[in-house]
Coordinates of C-alpha atoms in Angstrom, one line a residue:
X1 CA 3.4 -21.5 18.6
X2 CA 1.5 -18.2 17.9
X3 CA 3.2 -14.9 16.9
X4 CA 3.2 -11.7 18.5
X5 CA 2.3 -9.1 15.6
X6 CA 2.5 -5.3 15.8
X7 CA 0.6 -3.2 13.2
X8 CA 1.8 0.3 12.8
X9 CA -1.2 2.7 12.8
X10 CA -4.7 1.8 13.0
X11 CA -5.7 3.6 9.7
X12 CA -8.0 2.3 7.2
X13 CA -5.6 -0.6 5.9
X14 CA -3.8 -1.6 8.7
X15 CA -6.7 -1.3 10.9
X16 CA -9.0 -3.2 8.7
X17 CA -7.0 -6.5 8.6
X18 CA -5.8 -6.0 12.2
X19 CA -9.2 -5.7 13.6
X20 CA -10.2 -9.0 11.7
X21 CA -7.0 -10.7 13.2
X22 CA -8.0 -9.4 16.7
X23 CA -11.4 -10.6 16.5
X24 CA -10.0 -14.0 15.5
X25 CA -7.9 -14.0 18.4
X26 CA -4.5 -13.5 17.2
X27 CA -1.9 -11.4 19.2
X28 CA -2.2 -8.4 17.7
X29 CA -1.1 -4.9 19.0
X30 CA -1.6 -1.4 17.2
X31 CA 1.3 1.0 17.7
X32 CA -0.4 4.3 17.5
X33 CA -0.3 7.9 18.7
X34 CA -1.8 8.6 22.4
X35 CA -5.0 10.2 21.4
X36 CA -5.5 7.0 19.0
X37 CA -4.4 4.8 21.7
X38 CA -7.2 6.2 24.2
X39 CA -9.9 6.0 21.7
X40 CA -9.1 2.4 20.7
X41 CA -8.8 1.2 24.4
X42 CA -12.2 3.0 25.0
X43 CA -14.3 1.8 22.0
X44 CA -12.4 -0.6 20.3
X45 CA -12.2 -0.6 16.4
X46 CA -15.0 -0.7 14.2
X47 CA -15.5 -1.8 10.6
X48 CA -18.7 -1.1 8.4
X49 CA -18.6 -3.4 5.5
X50 CA -21.0 -5.3 3.0
X51 CA -19.2 -8.5 4.3
X52 CA -20.4 -7.9 8.0
X53 CA -19.8 -5.1 10.4
X54 CA -17.3 -5.7 13.0
X55 CA -16.6 -3.9 16.4
X56 CA -13.9 -5.5 18.4
X57 CA -11.8 -4.7 21.6
X58 CA -8.0 -4.3 20.6
X59 CA -4.4 -3.9 22.3
X60 CA -2.8 -0.5 21.5
X61 CA 0.2 1.3 22.5
X62 CA 2.3 4.3 21.9
X63 CA 6.1 4.6 20.9
X64 CA 7.1 5.2 24.4
X65 CA 5.2 2.0 25.7
X66 CA 7.1 -0.5 23.4
X67 CA 8.4 -3.1 25.7
X68 CA 10.6 -5.9 23.9
X69 CA 10.3 -7.0 20.3
X70 CA 7.6 -8.6 18.1
X71 CA 7.7 -11.9 15.8
X72 CA 6.1 -9.6 13.0
X73 CA 5.4 -5.9 12.2
X74 CA 3.0 -4.9 9.6
X75 CA 3.6 -1.5 7.7
X76 CA 0.7 0.0 5.9
X77 CA 1.7 3.6 6.1
X78 CA 2.0 6.1 3.2
X79 CA 5.4 6.3 1.3
X80 CA 6.0 9.7 2.6
X81 CA 5.5 8.5 6.3
X82 CA 8.0 5.6 5.9
X83 CA 11.1 7.5 7.3
X84 CA 9.2 8.3 10.5
X85 CA 7.8 4.7 10.3
X86 CA 11.1 3.3 10.5
X87 CA 12.3 5.2 13.5
X88 CA 8.8 4.5 15.2
X89 CA 9.1 0.6 15.0
X90 CA 13.0 0.3 15.4
X91 CA 12.7 -0.5 19.3
X92 CA 10.1 -3.3 18.2
X93 CA 12.6 -5.0 15.9
X94 CA 14.6 -8.0 17.4
X95 CA 17.0 -10.3 15.8
X96 CA 14.1 -12.5 14.4
X97 CA 11.4 -10.1 13.7
X98 CA 10.0 -10.2 10.1
X99 CA 8.6 -6.8 8.8
X100 CA 5.8 -7.0 6.3
X101 CA 5.3 -3.7 4.3
X102 CA 1.9 -3.2 2.6
X103 CA 3.1 0.1 0.5
X104 CA 2.9 0.4 -3.1
X105 CA 5.9 0.2 -5.5
X106 CA 9.0 -1.0 -4.5
X107 CA 11.4 1.7 -3.4
X108 CA 10.3 1.1 0.3
X109 CA 11.9 -2.3 0.3
X110 CA 15.3 -0.5 -0.4
X111 CA 14.7 1.7 2.5
X112 CA 13.6 -1.0 4.9
X113 CA 16.4 -3.2 3.8
X114 CA 18.8 -0.3 4.5
X115 CA 17.3 0.1 8.0
X116 CA 16.9 -3.2 9.2
X117 CA 18.7 -5.5 6.8
X118 CA 17.1 -7.5 3.6
X119 CA 16.8 -10.5 5.8
X120 CA 14.1 -9.0 8.1
X121 CA 12.0 -7.4 5.2
X122 CA 9.3 -9.5 3.5
X123 CA 7.3 -8.7 0.3
X124 CA 3.8 -7.9 0.5
X125 CA 0.9 -6.0 -1.1
X126 CA -3.0 -5.9 -0.7
X127 CA -5.9 -5.1 -2.6
X128 CA -8.9 -3.2 -0.8
X129 CA -10.7 0.1 -0.9
X130 CA -11.0 1.3 2.7
X131 CA -11.4 4.8 4.1
X132 CA -11.2 6.0 7.8
X133 CA -14.1 8.3 9.2
X134 CA -13.5 11.2 11.3
X135 CA -14.9 9.0 14.3
X136 CA -12.4 6.2 13.7
X137 CA -14.7 3.9 11.9
X138 CA -13.0 1.9 9.1
X139 CA -15.2 1.8 5.9
X140 CA -15.0 -0.9 3.5
X141 CA -15.9 0.1 0.1
X142 CA -14.5 -2.7 -2.3
X143 CA -16.2 -6.1 -2.9
X144 CA -12.6 -7.7 -2.2
X145 CA -10.2 -7.8 0.4
X146 CA -6.9 -9.6 0.2
X147 CA -3.4 -9.5 1.7
X148 CA -0.5 -11.2 -0.2
X149 CA 2.9 -11.7 1.4
X150 CA 5.6 -14.0 0.9
X151 CA 9.4 -14.6 1.4
X152 CA 12.0 -12.7 -0.8
X153 CA 14.6 -15.5 0.3
X154 CA 14.7 -18.9 0.9
X155 CA 15.7 -18.3 4.4
X156 CA 12.5 -16.4 5.1
X157 CA 10.2 -19.0 4.1
X158 CA 9.8 -20.7 7.4
X159 CA 8.9 -17.5 9.1
X160 CA 6.8 -16.2 6.2
X161 CA 4.9 -19.5 6.5
X162 CA 4.2 -19.2 10.2
X163 CA 2.9 -15.6 9.5
X164 CA 0.4 -16.8 6.8
X165 CA -0.9 -19.3 9.4
X166 CA -1.6 -16.4 11.5
X167 CA -3.3 -14.3 8.7
X168 CA -5.6 -17.0 7.6
X169 CA -7.3 -16.8 10.9
X170 CA -8.6 -13.5 10.1
X171 CA -11.2 -14.5 7.8
X172 CA -10.0 -12.3 4.7
X173 CA -8.3 -13.6 1.8
X174 CA -4.8 -14.4 2.9
X175 CA -2.5 -15.4 0.1
X176 CA 1.1 -16.5 0.1
X177 CA 3.3 -16.0 -2.8
X178 CA 6.3 -17.9 -3.6
X179 CA 7.2 -14.9 -6.0
X180 CA 6.0 -12.1 -4.0
X181 CA 8.2 -9.5 -6.1
X182 CA 6.3 -10.5 -9.1
X183 CA 3.1 -10.0 -7.4
X184 CA 4.0 -6.8 -6.3
X185 CA 5.2 -5.6 -9.7
X186 CA 1.9 -7.0 -11.0
X187 CA 0.1 -4.6 -8.7
X188 CA 2.5 -1.6 -9.5
X189 CA 2.2 -1.6 -13.3
X190 CA -1.3 -1.2 -13.0
X191 CA -1.4 1.3 -10.2
X192 CA 1.1 3.5 -11.8
X193 CA -1.2 3.6 -14.9
X194 CA -4.3 4.3 -13.0
X195 CA -2.7 7.1 -11.0
X196 CA -1.0 8.7 -13.9
X197 CA -4.0 8.8 -15.9
X198 CA -6.6 9.6 -13.5
X199 CA -4.5 12.3 -11.8
X200 CA -3.5 13.8 -14.8
X201 CA -7.0 14.2 -16.4
X202 CA -8.7 14.9 -13.0
X203 CA -11.4 12.2 -13.8
X204 CA -12.2 8.5 -13.5
X205 CA -11.4 5.9 -16.0
X206 CA -14.9 6.0 -17.5
X207 CA -14.9 9.8 -17.9
X208 CA -11.4 9.2 -19.7
X209 CA -12.3 6.5 -21.8
X210 CA -15.4 8.0 -23.2
X211 CA -13.4 10.8 -24.8
X212 CA -12.3 10.4 -28.2
X213 CA -8.7 9.5 -27.5
X214 CA -9.0 8.6 -23.9
X215 CA -8.8 4.6 -24.3
X216 CA -5.9 5.0 -26.6
X217 CA -4.2 7.2 -23.9
X218 CA -4.7 4.9 -21.2
X219 CA -3.7 1.7 -23.2
X220 CA -0.5 3.6 -24.1
X221 CA 0.2 4.4 -20.6
X222 CA -0.5 0.6 -19.7
X223 CA 2.1 -0.2 -22.2
X224 CA 4.6 1.9 -20.9
X225 CA 4.4 0.6 -17.6
X226 CA 4.2 -3.2 -18.5
X227 CA 7.3 -2.6 -20.6
X228 CA 9.2 -1.2 -17.7
X229 CA 8.2 -4.1 -15.6
X230 CA 9.3 -6.5 -18.3
X231 CA 12.6 -4.7 -18.6
X232 CA 13.0 -5.0 -15.0
X233 CA 12.9 -8.6 -15.1
X234 CA 9.1 -8.7 -13.7
X235 CA 6.8 -9.0 -16.7
X236 CA 3.0 -9.0 -16.0
X237 CA 1.3 -12.3 -16.6
X238 CA -1.2 -12.5 -19.4
X239 CA -3.9 -12.7 -17.1
X240 CA -2.7 -9.5 -15.2
X241 CA -2.4 -7.9 -18.4
X242 CA -5.9 -8.7 -19.5
X243 CA -7.2 -7.7 -16.3
X244 CA -5.6 -4.5 -16.1
X245 CA -6.7 -3.6 -19.7
X246 CA -10.3 -4.6 -19.1
X247 CA -10.5 -2.4 -15.9
X248 CA -8.5 0.6 -17.5
X249 CA -10.8 0.6 -20.6
X250 CA -14.1 0.1 -18.9
X251 CA -16.7 3.0 -20.3
X252 CA -18.9 2.7 -17.4
X253 CA -16.1 2.6 -14.7
X254 CA -16.1 5.3 -12.0
X255 CA -12.7 4.1 -10.5
X256 CA -10.1 6.6 -10.0
X257 CA -6.8 6.4 -8.0
X258 CA -6.5 7.2 -4.3
X259 CA -3.9 9.7 -5.3
X260 CA -6.5 11.6 -7.2
X261 CA -8.8 11.6 -4.0
X262 CA -5.6 13.0 -1.9
X263 CA -5.0 15.7 -4.6
X264 CA -9.0 16.6 -4.4
X265 CA -8.7 17.1 -0.8
X266 CA -5.4 19.1 -0.9
X267 CA -3.3 16.3 0.6
X268 CA 0.2 15.0 0.4
X269 CA 0.7 12.3 -2.4
X270 CA 2.7 9.3 -3.0
X271 CA 3.8 10.3 -6.6
X272 CA 7.4 9.7 -6.3
X273 CA 7.0 6.4 -5.1
X274 CA 4.4 5.3 -7.6
X275 CA 5.1 7.1 -10.6
X276 CA 8.5 8.6 -10.2
X277 CA 10.2 5.6 -9.0
X278 CA 8.8 3.4 -12.1
X279 CA 10.2 6.1 -14.4
X280 CA 13.4 6.0 -12.7
X281 CA 13.9 2.1 -13.2
X282 CA 12.9 2.2 -16.6
X283 CA 15.4 4.9 -17.6
X284 CA 18.1 2.7 -15.7
X285 CA 16.9 0.1 -18.3
X286 CA 16.7 2.3 -21.5
X287 CA 12.9 2.4 -21.5
X288 CA 11.2 5.6 -22.6
X289 CA 8.0 6.6 -20.7
X290 CA 6.9 9.9 -22.6
X291 CA 3.5 9.7 -21.3
X292 CA 4.2 8.8 -17.8
X293 CA 6.8 11.7 -17.9
X294 CA 4.1 14.2 -18.8
X295 CA 1.8 12.9 -15.7
X296 CA 4.9 13.0 -13.5
X297 CA 5.7 16.8 -14.2
X298 CA 2.0 17.5 -13.2
X299 CA 2.0 15.6 -10.3
X300 CA 5.3 17.1 -9.3
X301 CA 3.8 20.7 -10.0
X302 CA 1.1 19.8 -7.6
X303 CA 3.6 18.4 -5.0
X304 CA 5.4 22.1 -5.3
X305 CA 2.3 23.9 -4.7
X306 CA 1.4 21.5 -1.8
X307 CA 4.7 22.2 -0.2
X308 CA 4.7 26.0 -0.9
X309 CA 1.2 26.1 0.8
X310 CA 2.5 24.0 3.7
X311 CA 5.7 26.3 4.2
X312 CA 3.3 29.5 4.0
X313 CA 1.0 27.9 6.7
X314 CA 4.1 27.2 9.1

C-alpha cells in the first residue's frame, strides 16, 4: 500500500524532494502558511536544476486544514524553528505515524522523542545545496542530491522500508541506512568543522587554506570533531575521514557553510544545534574542544547581536 506523506513547509530542501516525489505520483501534501498554499495551488512547485528543470502541481494545506493523520511526516525546518514545527505537525501525528527529520546534528532527536515518543522518530539526513528564490522557485546548486533515512530501532524497520520504497520513486538518490545514527554523525562532524571554520574566519575553505596556518587550523578542528564523535560511540569511517579532510583542505575550494551565508545576510543561525551541542557532548565525555570553543564564542556573540537587533526592531 502507498503511504500518505506530509512535508512540513515547501522551502528549498523539503520542496526539492517533495516536488520530485509529487511529480512521480507519490501521495505528498505540503503543510505551509496560507500565502504559500495559495501560490502552490496556483503555480505549482518549480525547480531549476542542472539535472533537469521541474514544474509540477502539488497538494498544499495550512495548519487549520489538517484532517486526519499521515503515515509519514518529513521535517526539514531549521533547528531554531523546531519547537513551532512540533506543534504544527502534532494534529497530523497518529499512532503509527513515522516522522523523518532532515535537520543537522542530533539534538532535534531528543526534542522529537519527548514530543511524540522515540518509536515515531526515524533517523535521517540529506546532502544537497538548494536555495529558495523570492518567487518560490527552488534552485538546485550542487552536483548531488541525496536523502538518507533509516530505523533507529528494530520495530521501525518495516515502516522505514515502506517509506524507502516511496522515496525511491522520486528519482533522486534515496539511501536506506541500517546505521542511520552513524550516518548522521558522519555528516555532523564534517558540518561542524565547516561551519566553525568558515564562520569564524568569514571566508571559504580555499581562502582559509591558502593562509599560512589555515590548513593546520581546519585540520585541527576536524580532529576535535572526529574525537567527539569517537568518544560518543560513533567514530567516522576511514572513508568519511578521508573525504572530509580532502574537501576541507582544498586550496581552490569556494565552499562555505550555509550558516555563514545566514550571517552575511543578517539572519538567525543554527550555531547551538550544530556547534554548541557537539561541544556539550564532548564535555560530557571529557573531550577538550579548544578551537571549537573559540568559534562558538564568536557565533554566540553574533547571536546576541542578532537578538538585540530583533528586540530593538520590535
